[in-house]
Short mmCIF file of C-alpha atoms in Angstrom, two decimals:
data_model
loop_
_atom_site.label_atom_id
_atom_site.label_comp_id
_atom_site.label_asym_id
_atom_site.label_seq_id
_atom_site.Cartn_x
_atom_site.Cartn_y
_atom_site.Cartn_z
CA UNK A 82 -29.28 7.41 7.99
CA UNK A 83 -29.34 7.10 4.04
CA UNK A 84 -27.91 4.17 3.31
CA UNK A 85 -26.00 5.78 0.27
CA UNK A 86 -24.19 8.26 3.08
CA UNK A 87 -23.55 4.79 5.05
CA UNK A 88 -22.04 2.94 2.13
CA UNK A 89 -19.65 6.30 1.06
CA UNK A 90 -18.48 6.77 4.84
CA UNK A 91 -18.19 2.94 5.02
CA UNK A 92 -15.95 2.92 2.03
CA UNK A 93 -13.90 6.24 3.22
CA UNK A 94 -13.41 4.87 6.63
CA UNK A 95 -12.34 1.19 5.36
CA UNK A 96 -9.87 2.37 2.59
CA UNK A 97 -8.57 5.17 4.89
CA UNK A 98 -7.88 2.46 7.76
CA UNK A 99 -5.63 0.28 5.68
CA UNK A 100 -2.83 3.15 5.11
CA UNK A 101 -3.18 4.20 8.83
CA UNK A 102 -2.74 0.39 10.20
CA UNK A 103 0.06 -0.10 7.94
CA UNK A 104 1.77 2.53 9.64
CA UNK A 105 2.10 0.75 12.87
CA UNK A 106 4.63 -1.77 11.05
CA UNK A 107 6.33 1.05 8.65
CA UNK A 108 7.09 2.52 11.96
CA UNK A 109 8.18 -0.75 14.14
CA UNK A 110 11.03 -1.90 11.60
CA UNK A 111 12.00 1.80 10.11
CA UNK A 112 15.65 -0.07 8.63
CA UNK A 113 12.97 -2.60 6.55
CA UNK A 114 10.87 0.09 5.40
CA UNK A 115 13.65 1.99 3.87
CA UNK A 116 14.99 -0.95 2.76
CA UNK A 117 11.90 -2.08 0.74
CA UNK A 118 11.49 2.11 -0.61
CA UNK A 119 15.60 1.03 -1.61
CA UNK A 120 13.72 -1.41 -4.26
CA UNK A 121 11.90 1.60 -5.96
CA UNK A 122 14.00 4.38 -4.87
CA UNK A 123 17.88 3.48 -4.88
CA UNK A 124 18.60 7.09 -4.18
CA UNK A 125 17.47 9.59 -1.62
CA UNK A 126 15.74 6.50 0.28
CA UNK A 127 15.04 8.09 3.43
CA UNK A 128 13.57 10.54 2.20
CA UNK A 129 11.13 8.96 -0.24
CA UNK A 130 10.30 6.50 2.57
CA UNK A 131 9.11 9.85 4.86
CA UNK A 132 7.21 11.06 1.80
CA UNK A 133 5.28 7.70 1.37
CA UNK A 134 4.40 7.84 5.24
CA UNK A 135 3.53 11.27 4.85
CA UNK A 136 1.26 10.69 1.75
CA UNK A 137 -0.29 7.30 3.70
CA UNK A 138 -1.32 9.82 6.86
CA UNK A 139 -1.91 12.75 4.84
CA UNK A 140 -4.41 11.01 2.01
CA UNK A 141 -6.23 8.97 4.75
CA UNK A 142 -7.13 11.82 6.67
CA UNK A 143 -8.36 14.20 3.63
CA UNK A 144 -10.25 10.67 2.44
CA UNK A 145 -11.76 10.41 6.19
CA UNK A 146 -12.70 14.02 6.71
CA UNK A 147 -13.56 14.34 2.58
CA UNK A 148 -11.19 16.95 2.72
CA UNK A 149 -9.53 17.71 -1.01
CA UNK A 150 -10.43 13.82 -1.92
CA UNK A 151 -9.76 13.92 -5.54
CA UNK A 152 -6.74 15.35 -4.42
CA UNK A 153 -5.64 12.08 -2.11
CA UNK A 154 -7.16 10.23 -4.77
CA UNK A 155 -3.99 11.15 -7.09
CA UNK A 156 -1.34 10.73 -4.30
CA UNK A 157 -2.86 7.40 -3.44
CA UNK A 158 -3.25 5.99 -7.16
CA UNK A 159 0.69 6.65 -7.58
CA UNK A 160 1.41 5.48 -4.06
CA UNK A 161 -0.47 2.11 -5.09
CA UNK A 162 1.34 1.86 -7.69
CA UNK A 163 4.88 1.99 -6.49
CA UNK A 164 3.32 -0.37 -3.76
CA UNK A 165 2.94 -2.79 -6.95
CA UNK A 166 6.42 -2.77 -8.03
CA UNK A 167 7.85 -3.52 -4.47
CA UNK A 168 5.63 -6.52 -4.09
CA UNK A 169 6.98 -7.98 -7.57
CA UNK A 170 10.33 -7.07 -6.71
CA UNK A 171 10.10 -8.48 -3.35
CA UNK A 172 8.46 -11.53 -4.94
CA UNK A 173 11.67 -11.24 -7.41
CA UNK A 174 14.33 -11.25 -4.34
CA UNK A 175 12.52 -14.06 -3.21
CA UNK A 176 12.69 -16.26 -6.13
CA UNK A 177 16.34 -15.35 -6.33
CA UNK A 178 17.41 -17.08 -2.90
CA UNK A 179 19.00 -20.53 -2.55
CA UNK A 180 18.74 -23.13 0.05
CA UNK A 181 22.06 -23.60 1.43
CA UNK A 182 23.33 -26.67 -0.03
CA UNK A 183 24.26 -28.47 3.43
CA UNK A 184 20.56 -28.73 4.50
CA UNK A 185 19.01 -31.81 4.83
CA UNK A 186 16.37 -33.02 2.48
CA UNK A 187 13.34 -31.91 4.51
CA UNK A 188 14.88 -28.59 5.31
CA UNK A 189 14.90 -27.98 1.35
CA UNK A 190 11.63 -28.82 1.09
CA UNK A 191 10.25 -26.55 3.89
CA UNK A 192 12.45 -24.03 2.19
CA UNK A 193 10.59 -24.37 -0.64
CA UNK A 194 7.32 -24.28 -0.22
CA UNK A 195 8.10 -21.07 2.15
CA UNK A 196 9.67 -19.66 -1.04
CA UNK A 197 6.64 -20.08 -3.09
CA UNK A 198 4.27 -18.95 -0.09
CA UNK A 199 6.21 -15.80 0.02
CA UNK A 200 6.23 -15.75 -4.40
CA UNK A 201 2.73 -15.91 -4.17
CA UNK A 202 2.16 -14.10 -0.99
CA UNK A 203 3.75 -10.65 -3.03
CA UNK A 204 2.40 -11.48 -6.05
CA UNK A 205 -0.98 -11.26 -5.11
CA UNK A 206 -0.48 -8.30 -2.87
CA UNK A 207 0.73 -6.35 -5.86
CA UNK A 208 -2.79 -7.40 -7.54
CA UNK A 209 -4.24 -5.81 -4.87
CA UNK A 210 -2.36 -2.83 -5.13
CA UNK A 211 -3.89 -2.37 -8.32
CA UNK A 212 -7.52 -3.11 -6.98
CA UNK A 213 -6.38 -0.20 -4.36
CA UNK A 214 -4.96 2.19 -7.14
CA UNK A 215 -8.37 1.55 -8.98
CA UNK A 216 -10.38 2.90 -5.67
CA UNK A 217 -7.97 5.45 -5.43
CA UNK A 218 -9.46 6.58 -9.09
CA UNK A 219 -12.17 6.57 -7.88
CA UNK A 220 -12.06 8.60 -5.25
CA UNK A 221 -10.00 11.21 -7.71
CA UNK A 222 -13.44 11.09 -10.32
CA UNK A 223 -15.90 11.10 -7.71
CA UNK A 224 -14.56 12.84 -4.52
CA UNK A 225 -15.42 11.85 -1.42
CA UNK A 226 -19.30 12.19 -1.45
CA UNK A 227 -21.73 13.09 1.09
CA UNK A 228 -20.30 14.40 4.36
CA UNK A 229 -17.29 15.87 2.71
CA UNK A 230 -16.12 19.20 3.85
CA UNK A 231 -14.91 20.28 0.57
CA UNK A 232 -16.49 20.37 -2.64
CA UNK A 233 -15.31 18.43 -6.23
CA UNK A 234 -11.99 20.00 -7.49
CA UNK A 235 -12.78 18.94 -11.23
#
């Protein structure tokens, strides 16, 4: 096989496979998922939270099968994007807790460094977000190459 097909289906597979694994947890806690669309959304939550899980399956599957790409290419850039803002808004709910002032001294200090761990933790993941929203661009420019069942929209 050409190792240009191997690197496109490589890259279609891999970037498809994060939305669809991500699922698994969307679907285990459905209460936290709406509650982290609440962050973006503050209206209508249940509803955007279907339409992200529908544009996650959706997306992954046209980017697998190179069905429409470009098209999952757009859905996924925005998606990414919202993704961004919940991570620095969860980052932001974060920073906003207190230790409760009866703990000891060590439990303050655990609390702490947790705090920053989970800062950092979100902070990060929205850079990544952007990383993913950049792939998704590219994916909207360039389709899904060789192996696609559909051809370039634009």
């Amino acid at each position: 096989m050409d190792k240009t097909i191997l690197a496109w289906l490589i890259l279609r597979i891999g970037y498809a496979w994060l939305y669809l694994y991500a699922l698994k947890m969307l679907f285990a806690d459905w209460s936290a998922t709406e509650w982290v669309v609440g962050l973006v959304f503050p209206c209508c939550i249940r509803l955007f939270a279907i339409l992200c899980v529908l544009s996650m399956i959706l997306s992954s599957v046209m980017l697998i099968f190179g069905i429409y790409a470009q098209v999952a290419g757009v859905i996924l850039f925005f998606y990414n994007l919202i993704g961004a803002c919940i991570h620095y808004r969860i980052a932001a709910v974060i920073k906003a807790e207190q230790q409760v002032e009866m703990s000891n001294k060590n439990d303050q200090d655990i609390f702490k460094k947790v705090q920053a761990l989970g800062i950092g933790g979100h902070v990060t993941s929205a850079q990544k977000n952007f990383i993913l929203a950049a792939v998704a661009l590219f994916f909207m420019l360039m389709g899904s190459g060789p192996w696609s069942v559909t051809n370039l929209l634009w």
